[in-house]
JSON list of N, CA and C in Angstrom, two decimals:
[
{"chain": "A", "resi": 203, "resn": "THR", "atom": "N", "xyz": [3.11, -1.78, -19.70]},
{"chain": "A", "resi": 203, "resn": "THR", "atom": "CA", "xyz": [1.98, -2.22, -19.06]},
{"chain": "A", "resi": 203, "resn": "THR", "atom": "C", "xyz": [0.96, -2.01, -19.33]},
{"chain": "A", "resi": 204, "resn": "LEU", "atom": "N", "xyz": [0.46, -3.52, -18.74]},
{"chain": "A", "resi": 204, "resn": "LEU", "atom": "CA", "xyz": [-1.28, -3.23, -18.94]},
{"chain": "A", "resi": 204, "resn": "LEU", "atom": "C", "xyz": [-2.44, -2.84, -17.98]},
{"chain": "A", "resi": 205, "resn": "ASP", "atom": "N", "xyz": [-3.05, -1.76, -18.17]},
{"chain": "A", "resi": 205, "resn": "ASP", "atom": "CA", "xyz": [-4.47, -2.03, -17.52]},
{"chain": "A", "resi": 205, "resn": "ASP", "atom": "C", "xyz": [-5.36, -2.13, -17.52]},
{"chain": "A", "resi": 206, "resn": "LEU", "atom": "N", "xyz": [-6.22, -3.00, -17.05]},
{"chain": "A", "resi": 206, "resn": "LEU", "atom": "CA", "xyz": [-7.40, -3.18, -17.03]},
{"chain": "A", "resi": 206, "resn": "LEU", "atom": "C", "xyz": [-8.80, -2.96, -16.63]},
{"chain": "A", "resi": 207, "resn": "ASN", "atom": "N", "xyz": [-9.96, -2.45, -16.79]},
{"chain": "A", "resi": 207, "resn": "ASN", "atom": "CA", "xyz": [-10.67, -2.22, -16.24]},
{"chain": "A", "resi": 207, "resn": "ASN", "atom": "C", "xyz": [-12.59, -2.71, -16.85]},
{"chain": "A", "resi": 208, "resn": "LEU", "atom": "N", "xyz": [-13.29, -3.28, -16.14]},
{"chain": "A", "resi": 208, "resn": "LEU", "atom": "CA", "xyz": [-14.27, -4.21, -16.27]},
{"chain": "A", "resi": 208, "resn": "LEU", "atom": "C", "xyz": [-15.51, -3.69, -15.66]},
{"chain": "A", "resi": 209, "resn": "SER", "atom": "N", "xyz": [-16.07, -3.75, -16.05]},
{"chain": "A", "resi": 209, "resn": "SER", "atom": "CA", "xyz": [-17.90, -3.50, -15.22]},
{"chain": "A", "resi": 209, "resn": "SER", "atom": "C", "xyz": [-18.84, -3.80, -16.10]},
{"chain": "A", "resi": 210, "resn": "ARG", "atom": "N", "xyz": [-19.57, -4.01, -14.97]},
{"chain": "A", "resi": 210, "resn": "ARG", "atom": "CA", "xyz": [-21.12, -4.33, -14.89]},
{"chain": "A", "resi": 210, "resn": "ARG", "atom": "C", "xyz": [-22.14, -3.65, -14.44]},
{"chain": "A", "resi": 211, "resn": "ALA", "atom": "N", "xyz": [-22.95, -3.57, -14.69]},
{"chain": "A", "resi": 211, "resn": "ALA", "atom": "CA", "xyz": [-24.25, -3.07, -14.49]},
{"chain": "A", "resi": 211, "resn": "ALA", "atom": "C", "xyz": [-25.26, -4.09, -14.22]},
{"chain": "A", "resi": 212, "resn": "PHE", "atom": "N", "xyz": [-26.08, -4.04, -13.19]},
{"chain": "A", "resi": 212, "resn": "PHE", "atom": "CA", "xyz": [-27.67, -4.52, -13.41]},
{"chain": "A", "resi": 212, "resn": "PHE", "atom": "C", "xyz": [-29.03, -4.06, -12.76]},
{"chain": "A", "resi": 213, "resn": "LEU", "atom": "N", "xyz": [-29.60, -3.92, -13.33]},
{"chain": "A", "resi": 213, "resn": "LEU", "atom": "CA", "xyz": [-30.88, -3.11, -13.18]},
{"chain": "A", "resi": 213, "resn": "LEU", "atom": "C", "xyz": [-31.88, -3.91, -11.91]},
{"chain": "A", "resi": 214, "resn": "ILE", "atom": "N", "xyz": [-32.03, -3.18, -10.73]},
{"chain": "A", "resi": 214, "resn": "ILE", "atom": "CA", "xyz": [-32.93, -3.68, -9.48]},
{"chain": "A", "resi": 214, "resn": "ILE", "atom": "C", "xyz": [-34.60, -3.15, -9.45]},
{"chain": "A", "resi": 215, "resn": "GLY", "atom": "N", "xyz": [-35.26, -4.23, -9.08]},
{"chain": "A", "resi": 215, "resn": "GLY", "atom": "CA", "xyz": [-36.82, -2.99, -8.94]},
{"chain": "A", "resi": 215, "resn": "GLY", "atom": "C", "xyz": [-37.66, -3.32, -10.04]},
{"chain": "A", "resi": 216, "resn": "ASN", "atom": "N", "xyz": [-38.31, -2.80, -9.78]},
{"chain": "A", "resi": 216, "resn": "ASN", "atom": "CA", "xyz": [-39.83, -2.52, -11.05]},
{"chain": "A", "resi": 216, "resn": "ASN", "atom": "C", "xyz": [-39.12, -1.52, -12.17]},
{"chain": "A", "resi": 217, "resn": "LYS", "atom": "N", "xyz": [-39.78, -1.83, -13.14]},
{"chain": "A", "resi": 217, "resn": "LYS", "atom": "CA", "xyz": [-39.76, -0.20, -13.97]},
{"chain": "A", "resi": 217, "resn": "LYS", "atom": "C", "xyz": [-40.54, 0.70, -13.91]},
{"chain": "A", "resi": 218, "resn": "ILE", "atom": "N", "xyz": [-40.19, 2.12, -14.34]},
{"chain": "A", "resi": 218, "resn": "ILE", "atom": "CA", "xyz": [-41.14, 2.77, -13.95]},
{"chain": "A", "resi": 218, "resn": "ILE", "atom": "C", "xyz": [-41.73, 3.46, -15.55]},
{"chain": "A", "resi": 219, "resn": "GLY", "atom": "N", "xyz": [-42.28, 4.34, -15.24]},
{"chain": "A", "resi": 219, "resn": "GLY", "atom": "CA", "xyz": [-43.11, 4.92, -16.40]},
{"chain": "A", "resi": 219, "resn": "GLY", "atom": "C", "xyz": [-42.30, 5.09, -18.05]},
{"chain": "A", "resi": 220, "resn": "ASN", "atom": "N", "xyz": [-41.13, 5.38, -18.11]},
{"chain": "A", "resi": 220, "resn": "ASN", "atom": "CA", "xyz": [-40.37, 5.69, -18.99]},
{"chain": "A", "resi": 220, "resn": "ASN", "atom": "C", "xyz": [-39.34, 4.00, -18.91]},
{"chain": "A", "resi": 221, "resn": "GLY", "atom": "N", "xyz": [-39.68, 3.39, -18.64]},
{"chain": "A", "resi": 221, "resn": "GLY", "atom": "CA", "xyz": [-39.54, 1.72, -19.36]},
{"chain": "A", "resi": 221, "resn": "GLY", "atom": "C", "xyz": [-37.72, 1.65, -18.00]},
{"chain": "A", "resi": 222, "resn": "GLU", "atom": "N", "xyz": [-36.76, 2.14, -17.21]},
{"chain": "A", "resi": 222, "resn": "GLU", "atom": "CA", "xyz": [-36.10, 2.21, -16.64]},
{"chain": "A", "resi": 222, "resn": "GLU", "atom": "C", "xyz": [-36.70, 1.66, -15.45]},
{"chain": "A", "resi": 223, "resn": "SER", "atom": "N", "xyz": [-35.19, 0.82, -15.04]},
{"chain": "A", "resi": 223, "resn": "SER", "atom": "CA", "xyz": [-35.60, 0.07, -13.79]},
{"chain": "A", "resi": 223, "resn": "SER", "atom": "C", "xyz": [-35.32, 1.39, -12.51]},
{"chain": "A", "resi": 224, "resn": "CYS", "atom": "N", "xyz": [-36.03, 1.24, -11.56]},
{"chain": "A", "resi": 224, "resn": "CYS", "atom": "CA", "xyz": [-35.57, 2.35, -10.37]},
{"chain": "A", "resi": 224, "resn": "CYS", "atom": "C", "xyz": [-33.80, 2.23, -9.69]},
{"chain": "A", "resi": 225, "resn": "TYR", "atom": "N", "xyz": [-33.81, 1.33, -9.99]},
{"chain": "A", "resi": 225, "resn": "TYR", "atom": "CA", "xyz": [-32.16, 1.48, -9.09]},
{"chain": "A", "resi": 225, "resn": "TYR", "atom": "C", "xyz": [-31.17, 0.63, -9.69]},
{"chain": "A", "resi": 226, "resn": "ARG", "atom": "N", "xyz": [-30.19, 1.38, -9.78]},
{"chain": "A", "resi": 226, "resn": "ARG", "atom": "CA", "xyz": [-28.95, 0.56, -10.55]},
{"chain": "A", "resi": 226, "resn": "ARG", "atom": "C", "xyz": [-27.82, -0.05, -9.29]},
{"chain": "A", "resi": 227, "resn": "LEU", "atom": "N", "xyz": [-26.79, -1.39, -10.04]},
{"chain": "A", "resi": 227, "resn": "LEU", "atom": "CA", "xyz": [-26.26, -1.21, -8.96]},
{"chain": "A", "resi": 227, "resn": "LEU", "atom": "C", "xyz": [-24.69, -1.95, -10.13]},
{"chain": "A", "resi": 228, "resn": "THR", "atom": "N", "xyz": [-23.65, -0.99, -9.71]},
{"chain": "A", "resi": 228, "resn": "THR", "atom": "CA", "xyz": [-22.76, -1.26, -10.71]},
{"chain": "A", "resi": 228, "resn": "THR", "atom": "C", "xyz": [-21.77, -1.95, -10.02]},
{"chain": "A", "resi": 229, "resn": "VAL", "atom": "N", "xyz": [-20.70, -2.81, -10.94]},
{"chain": "A", "resi": 229, "resn": "VAL", "atom": "CA", "xyz": [-19.95, -3.63, -10.40]},
{"chain": "A", "resi": 229, "resn": "VAL", "atom": "C", "xyz": [-18.86, -3.49, -11.12]},
{"chain": "A", "resi": 230, "resn": "ASN", "atom": "N", "xyz": [-17.42, -2.82, -10.22]},
{"chain": "A", "resi": 230, "resn": "ASN", "atom": "CA", "xyz": [-16.56, -2.40, -10.99]},
{"chain": "A", "resi": 230, "resn": "ASN", "atom": "C", "xyz": [-15.25, -3.02, -10.98]},
{"chain": "A", "resi": 231, "resn": "ALA", "atom": "N", "xyz": [-14.68, -3.50, -11.50]},
{"chain": "A", "resi": 231, "resn": "ALA", "atom": "CA", "xyz": [-12.76, -4.28, -11.05]},
{"chain": "A", "resi": 231, "resn": "ALA", "atom": "C", "xyz": [-11.87, -3.64, -12.26]},
{"chain": "A", "resi": 232, "resn": "ARG", "atom": "N", "xyz": [-10.75, -2.96, -11.51]},
{"chain": "A", "resi": 232, "resn": "ARG", "atom": "CA", "xyz": [-9.75, -2.63, -11.79]},
{"chain": "A", "resi": 232, "resn": "ARG", "atom": "C", "xyz": [-8.06, -2.90, -11.77]},
{"chain": "A", "resi": 233, "resn": "ALA", "atom": "N", "xyz": [-7.69, -3.67, -12.74]},
{"chain": "A", "resi": 233, "resn": "ALA", "atom": "CA", "xyz": [-6.59, -4.00, -12.60]},
{"chain": "A", "resi": 233, "resn": "ALA", "atom": "C", "xyz": [-5.78, -2.40, -13.08]},
{"chain": "A", "resi": 234, "resn": "ALA", "atom": "N", "xyz": [-4.21, -2.57, -12.70]},
{"chain": "A", "resi": 234, "resn": "ALA", "atom": "CA", "xyz": [-3.38, -1.60, -12.69]},
{"chain": "A", "resi": 234, "resn": "ALA", "atom": "C", "xyz": [-2.02, -2.63, -12.79]},
{"chain": "A", "resi": 235, "resn": "ASN", "atom": "N", "xyz": [-1.22, -2.50, -14.49]},
{"chain": "A", "resi": 235, "resn": "ASN", "atom": "CA", "xyz": [-0.04, -3.32, -13.96]},
{"chain": "A", "resi": 235, "resn": "ASN", "atom": "C", "xyz": [-0.32, -4.36, -14.16]},
{"chain": "A", "resi": 236, "resn": "ALA", "atom": "N", "xyz": [-1.61, -4.89, -14.87]},
{"chain": "A", "resi": 236, "resn": "ALA", "atom": "CA", "xyz": [-1.96, -6.95, -14.16]},
{"chain": "A", "resi": 236, "resn": "ALA", "atom": "C", "xyz": [-0.94, -8.00, -14.91]},
{"chain": "A", "resi": 237, "resn": "LEU", "atom": "N", "xyz": [-0.04, -7.25, -15.75]},
{"chain": "A", "resi": 237, "resn": "LEU", "atom": "CA", "xyz": [0.62, -8.41, -15.89]},
{"chain": "A", "resi": 237, "resn": "LEU", "atom": "C", "xyz": [2.01, -8.57, -15.00]},
{"chain": "A", "resi": 238, "resn": "ASN", "atom": "N", "xyz": [1.85, -7.92, -14.02]},
{"chain": "A", "resi": 238, "resn": "ASN", "atom": "CA", "xyz": [2.89, -8.14, -12.72]},
{"chain": "A", "resi": 238, "resn": "ASN", "atom": "C", "xyz": [4.58, -7.00, -13.30]},
{"chain": "A", "resi": 239, "resn": "ARG", "atom": "N", "xyz": [4.61, -6.66, -14.40]},
{"chain": "A", "resi": 239, "resn": "ARG", "atom": "CA", "xyz": [5.91, -6.81, -15.12]},
{"chain": "A", "resi": 239, "resn": "ARG", "atom": "C", "xyz": [6.59, -5.83, -14.38]},
{"chain": "A", "resi": 240, "resn": "ALA", "atom": "N", "xyz": [7.84, -5.66, -13.78]},
{"chain": "A", "resi": 240, "resn": "ALA", "atom": "CA", "xyz": [8.92, -4.96, -13.38]},
{"chain": "A", "resi": 240, "resn": "ALA", "atom": "C", "xyz": [9.29, -3.45, -14.75]},
{"chain": "A", "resi": 241, "resn": "ASN", "atom": "N", "xyz": [8.22, -2.41, -14.59]},
{"chain": "A", "resi": 241, "resn": "ASN", "atom": "CA", "xyz": [8.98, -0.82, -15.41]},
{"chain": "A", "resi": 241, "resn": "ASN", "atom": "C", "xyz": [10.27, -0.11, -14.80]},
{"chain": "A", "resi": 242, "resn": "LEU", "atom": "N", "xyz": [10.94, -0.24, -14.85]},
{"chain": "A", "resi": 242, "resn": "LEU", "atom": "CA", "xyz": [12.63, 0.56, -14.63]},
{"chain": "A", "resi": 242, "resn": "LEU", "atom": "C", "xyz": [12.28, 2.10, -14.89]},
{"chain": "A", "resi": 243, "resn": "PHE", "atom": "N", "xyz": [12.74, 2.21, -14.43]},
{"chain": "A", "resi": 243, "resn": "PHE", "atom": "CA", "xyz": [13.22, 3.69, -14.82]},
{"chain": "A", "resi": 243, "resn": "PHE", "atom": "C", "xyz": [14.36, 4.25, -13.90]},
{"chain": "A", "resi": 244, "resn": "GLY", "atom": "N", "xyz": [14.89, 5.67, -14.48]},
{"chain": "A", "resi": 244, "resn": "GLY", "atom": "CA", "xyz": [15.97, 6.14, -13.58]},
{"chain": "A", "resi": 244, "resn": "GLY", "atom": "C", "xyz": [17.49, 5.58, -14.07]},
{"chain": "A", "resi": 245, "resn": "THR", "atom": "N", "xyz": [17.62, 5.43, -14.95]},
{"chain": "A", "resi": 245, "resn": "THR", "atom": "CA", "xyz": [19.34, 4.76, -15.43]},
{"chain": "A", "resi": 245, "resn": "THR", "atom": "C", "xyz": [19.84, 5.59, -15.18]},
{"chain": "A", "resi": 246, "resn": "ILE", "atom": "N", "xyz": [21.10, 4.81, -15.00]},
{"chain": "A", "resi": 246, "resn": "ILE", "atom": "CA", "xyz": [22.42, 5.58, -14.31]},
{"chain": "A", "resi": 246, "resn": "ILE", "atom": "C", "xyz": [23.01, 6.29, -15.84]},
{"chain": "A", "resi": 247, "resn": "GLY", "atom": "N", "xyz": [23.11, 7.48, -16.24]},
{"chain": "A", "resi": 247, "resn": "GLY", "atom": "CA", "xyz": [24.49, 7.83, -17.60]},
{"chain": "A", "resi": 247, "resn": "GLY", "atom": "C", "xyz": [24.94, 8.30, -17.18]},
{"chain": "A", "resi": 248, "resn": "VAL", "atom": "N", "xyz": [26.02, 8.80, -16.25]},
{"chain": "A", "resi": 248, "resn": "VAL", "atom": "CA", "xyz": [27.72, 8.94, -16.10]},
{"chain": "A", "resi": 248, "resn": "VAL", "atom": "C", "xyz": [28.58, 7.53, -16.25]},
{"chain": "A", "resi": 249, "resn": "LEU", "atom": "N", "xyz": [29.01, 8.40, -17.20]},
{"chain": "A", "resi": 249, "resn": "LEU", "atom": "CA", "xyz": [30.01, 7.28, -17.97]},
{"chain": "A", "resi": 249, "resn": "LEU", "atom": "C", "xyz": [30.64, 6.44, -16.98]},
{"chain": "A", "resi": 250, "resn": "SER", "atom": "N", "xyz": [30.99, 7.33, -16.24]},
{"chain": "A", "resi": 250, "resn": "SER", "atom": "CA", "xyz": [32.64, 6.51, -15.00]},
{"chain": "A", "resi": 250, "resn": "SER", "atom": "C", "xyz": [31.96, 5.82, -13.69]},
{"chain": "A", "resi": 251, "resn": "SER", "atom": "N", "xyz": [30.08, 6.01, -14.10]},
{"chain": "A", "resi": 251, "resn": "SER", "atom": "CA", "xyz": [29.94, 5.16, -12.94]},
{"chain": "A", "resi": 251, "resn": "SER", "atom": "C", "xyz": [29.89, 3.58, -13.60]},
{"chain": "A", "resi": 252, "resn": "PRO", "atom": "N", "xyz": [30.50, 2.78, -12.90]},
{"chain": "A", "resi": 252, "resn": "PRO", "atom": "CA", "xyz": [30.07, 1.37, -12.62]},
{"chain": "A", "resi": 252, "resn": "PRO", "atom": "C", "xyz": [29.35, 1.12, -12.53]},
{"chain": "A", "resi": 253, "resn": "LEU", "atom": "N", "xyz": [27.99, 1.45, -12.45]},
{"chain": "A", "resi": 253, "resn": "LEU", "atom": "CA", "xyz": [26.32, 1.12, -12.54]},
{"chain": "A", "resi": 253, "resn": "LEU", "atom": "C", "xyz": [26.01, 1.93, -13.75]},
{"chain": "A", "resi": 254, "resn": "PHE", "atom": "N", "xyz": [26.47, 2.46, -14.90]},
{"chain": "A", "resi": 254, "resn": "PHE", "atom": "CA", "xyz": [26.37, 3.26, -16.10]},
{"chain": "A", "resi": 254, "resn": "PHE", "atom": "C", "xyz": [25.16, 2.14, -17.12]},
{"chain": "A", "resi": 255, "resn": "GLY", "atom": "N", "xyz": [24.06, 2.41, -17.80]},
{"chain": "A", "resi": 255, "resn": "GLY", "atom": "CA", "xyz": [23.03, 1.68, -18.29]},
{"chain": "A", "resi": 255, "resn": "GLY", "atom": "C", "xyz": [21.74, 1.02, -17.11]},
{"chain": "A", "resi": 256, "resn": "ARG", "atom": "N", "xyz": [22.30, 1.30, -16.09]},
{"chain": "A", "resi": 256, "resn": "ARG", "atom": "CA", "xyz": [21.09, 0.58, -15.24]},
{"chain": "A", "resi": 256, "resn": "ARG", "atom": "C", "xyz": [20.17, 0.94, -14.61]},
{"chain": "A", "resi": 257, "resn": "ALA", "atom": "N", "xyz": [19.17, 0.65, -14.07]},
{"chain": "A", "resi": 257, "resn": "ALA", "atom": "CA", "xyz": [17.95, 1.20, -13.31]},
{"chain": "A", "resi": 257, "resn": "ALA", "atom": "C", "xyz": [18.08, 0.86, -12.12]},
{"chain": "A", "resi": 258, "resn": "THR", "atom": "N", "xyz": [17.62, 2.33, -11.33]},
{"chain": "A", "resi": 258, "resn": "THR", "atom": "CA", "xyz": [17.75, 1.90, -10.22]},
{"chain": "A", "resi": 258, "resn": "THR", "atom": "C", "xyz": [16.82, 2.12, -8.98]},
{"chain": "A", "resi": 259, "resn": "ALA", "atom": "N", "xyz": [15.52, 2.64, -10.14]},
{"chain": "A", "resi": 259, "resn": "ALA", "atom": "CA", "xyz": [14.50, 1.81, -9.03]},
{"chain": "A", "resi": 259, "resn": "ALA", "atom": "C", "xyz": [13.09, 1.43, -10.21]},
{"chain": "A", "resi": 260, "resn": "ALA", "atom": "N", "xyz": [11.82, 1.03, -9.87]},
{"chain": "A", "resi": 260, "resn": "ALA", "atom": "CA", "xyz": [11.23, 0.69, -10.55]},
{"chain": "A", "resi": 260, "resn": "ALA", "atom": "C", "xyz": [9.35, 1.49, -10.02]},
{"chain": "A", "resi": 261, "resn": "ASN", "atom": "N", "xyz": [8.50, 1.24, -10.87]},
{"chain": "A", "resi": 261, "resn": "ASN", "atom": "CA", "xyz": [7.39, 1.47, -10.70]},
{"chain": "A", "resi": 261, "resn": "ASN", "atom": "C", "xyz": [6.90, 0.96, -10.00]},
{"chain": "A", "resi": 262, "resn": "PRO", "atom": "N", "xyz": [5.28, 1.00, -9.11]},
{"chain": "A", "resi": 262, "resn": "PRO", "atom": "CA", "xyz": [4.68, -0.08, -8.54]},
{"chain": "A", "resi": 262, "resn": "PRO", "atom": "C", "xyz": [4.17, -0.99, -9.06]},
{"chain": "A", "resi": 263, "resn": "ALA", "atom": "N", "xyz": [4.06, -2.40, -8.14]},
{"chain": "A", "resi": 263, "resn": "ALA", "atom": "CA", "xyz": [3.53, -3.33, -8.37]},
{"chain": "A", "resi": 263, "resn": "ALA", "atom": "C", "xyz": [2.42, -3.34, -8.97]},
{"chain": "A", "resi": 264, "resn": "ARG", "atom": "N", "xyz": [1.54, -4.97, -9.24]},
{"chain": "A", "resi": 264, "resn": "ARG", "atom": "CA", "xyz": [-0.14, -5.06, -9.89]},
{"chain": "A", "resi": 264, "resn": "ARG", "atom": "C", "xyz": [-0.69, -4.32, -8.58]},
{"chain": "A", "resi": 265, "resn": "ARG", "atom": "N", "xyz": [-1.83, -3.53, -8.77]},
{"chain": "A", "resi": 265, "resn": "ARG", "atom": "CA", "xyz": [-2.83, -2.61, -8.05]},
{"chain": "A", "resi": 265, "resn": "ARG", "atom": "C", "xyz": [-3.74, -3.37, -8.69]},
{"chain": "A", "resi": 266, "resn": "ILE", "atom": "N", "xyz": [-4.63, -3.60, -7.47]},
{"chain": "A", "resi": 266, "resn": "ILE", "atom": "CA", "xyz": [-6.60, -4.32, -8.12]},
{"chain": "A", "resi": 266, "resn": "ILE", "atom": "C", "xyz": [-7.21, -3.92, -7.22]},
{"chain": "A", "resi": 267, "resn": "GLU", "atom": "N", "xyz": [-8.12, -2.89, -7.74]},
{"chain": "A", "resi": 267, "resn": "GLU", "atom": "CA", "xyz": [-9.04, -2.11, -6.61]},
{"chain": "A", "resi": 267, "resn": "GLU", "atom": "C", "xyz": [-10.62, -2.78, -7.74]},
{"chain": "A", "resi": 268, "resn": "PHE", "atom": "N", "xyz": [-11.40, -2.91, -6.55]},
{"chain": "A", "resi": 268, "resn": "PHE", "atom": "CA", "xyz": [-13.16, -3.08, -6.71]},
{"chain": "A", "resi": 268, "resn": "PHE", "atom": "C", "xyz": [-13.94, -2.20, -6.43]},
{"chain": "A", "resi": 269, "resn": "GLY", "atom": "N", "xyz": [-15.30, -2.77, -6.54]},
{"chain": "A", "resi": 269, "resn": "GLY", "atom": "CA", "xyz": [-15.85, -1.26, -6.59]},
{"chain": "A", "resi": 269, "resn": "GLY", "atom": "C", "xyz": [-17.39, -1.23, -6.52]},
{"chain": "A", "resi": 270, "resn": "LEU", "atom": "N", "xyz": [-18.05, -0.59, -6.18]},
{"chain": "A", "resi": 270, "resn": "LEU", "atom": "CA", "xyz": [-19.64, -1.09, -6.33]},
{"chain": "A", "resi": 270, "resn": "LEU", "atom": "C", "xyz": [-20.04, 0.33, -6.05]},
{"chain": "A", "resi": 271, "resn": "ARG", "atom": "N", "xyz": [-21.34, 0.71, -7.34]},
{"chain": "A", "resi": 271, "resn": "ARG", "atom": "CA", "xyz": [-21.57, 2.03, -7.31]},
{"chain": "A", "resi": 271, "resn": "ARG", "atom": "C", "xyz": [-23.36, 1.59, -7.60]},
{"chain": "A", "resi": 272, "resn": "PHE", "atom": "N", "xyz": [-24.51, 2.71, -6.39]},
{"chain": "A", "resi": 272, "resn": "PHE", "atom": "CA", "xyz": [-25.61, 2.32, -6.30]},
{"chain": "A", "resi": 272, "resn": "PHE", "atom": "C", "xyz": [-26.15, 3.12, -6.66]},
{"chain": "A", "resi": 273, "resn": "ASN", "atom": "N", "xyz": [-27.28, 3.30, -7.95]},
{"chain": "A", "resi": 273, "resn": "ASN", "atom": "CA", "xyz": [-27.49, 5.02, -8.12]},
{"chain": "A", "resi": 273, "resn": "ASN", "atom": "C", "xyz": [-29.17, 4.53, -8.06]},
{"chain": "A", "resi": 274, "resn": "PHE", "atom": "N", "xyz": [-29.99, 5.56, -7.37]},
{"chain": "A", "resi": 274, "resn": "PHE", "atom": "CA", "xyz": [-31.08, 5.45, -7.14]},
{"chain": "A", "resi": 274, "resn": "PHE", "atom": "C", "xyz": [-31.70, 6.31, -7.84]}
]
């Protein structure tokens, strides 16, 4: 799987005495399983089973989350 996390911080407001801005807005985007590839598991290991060697389940599909954080 390919997981991605992108974030960007923006400074808002006037600078205070030490040179930093009063406020900071951080925008975040996160994607789990970004390529949406099937990740199979739960392989049948019983030799006499007609499903021997086949996966019976898969991990969840792509998930994308967005977020904002405001520091003051």
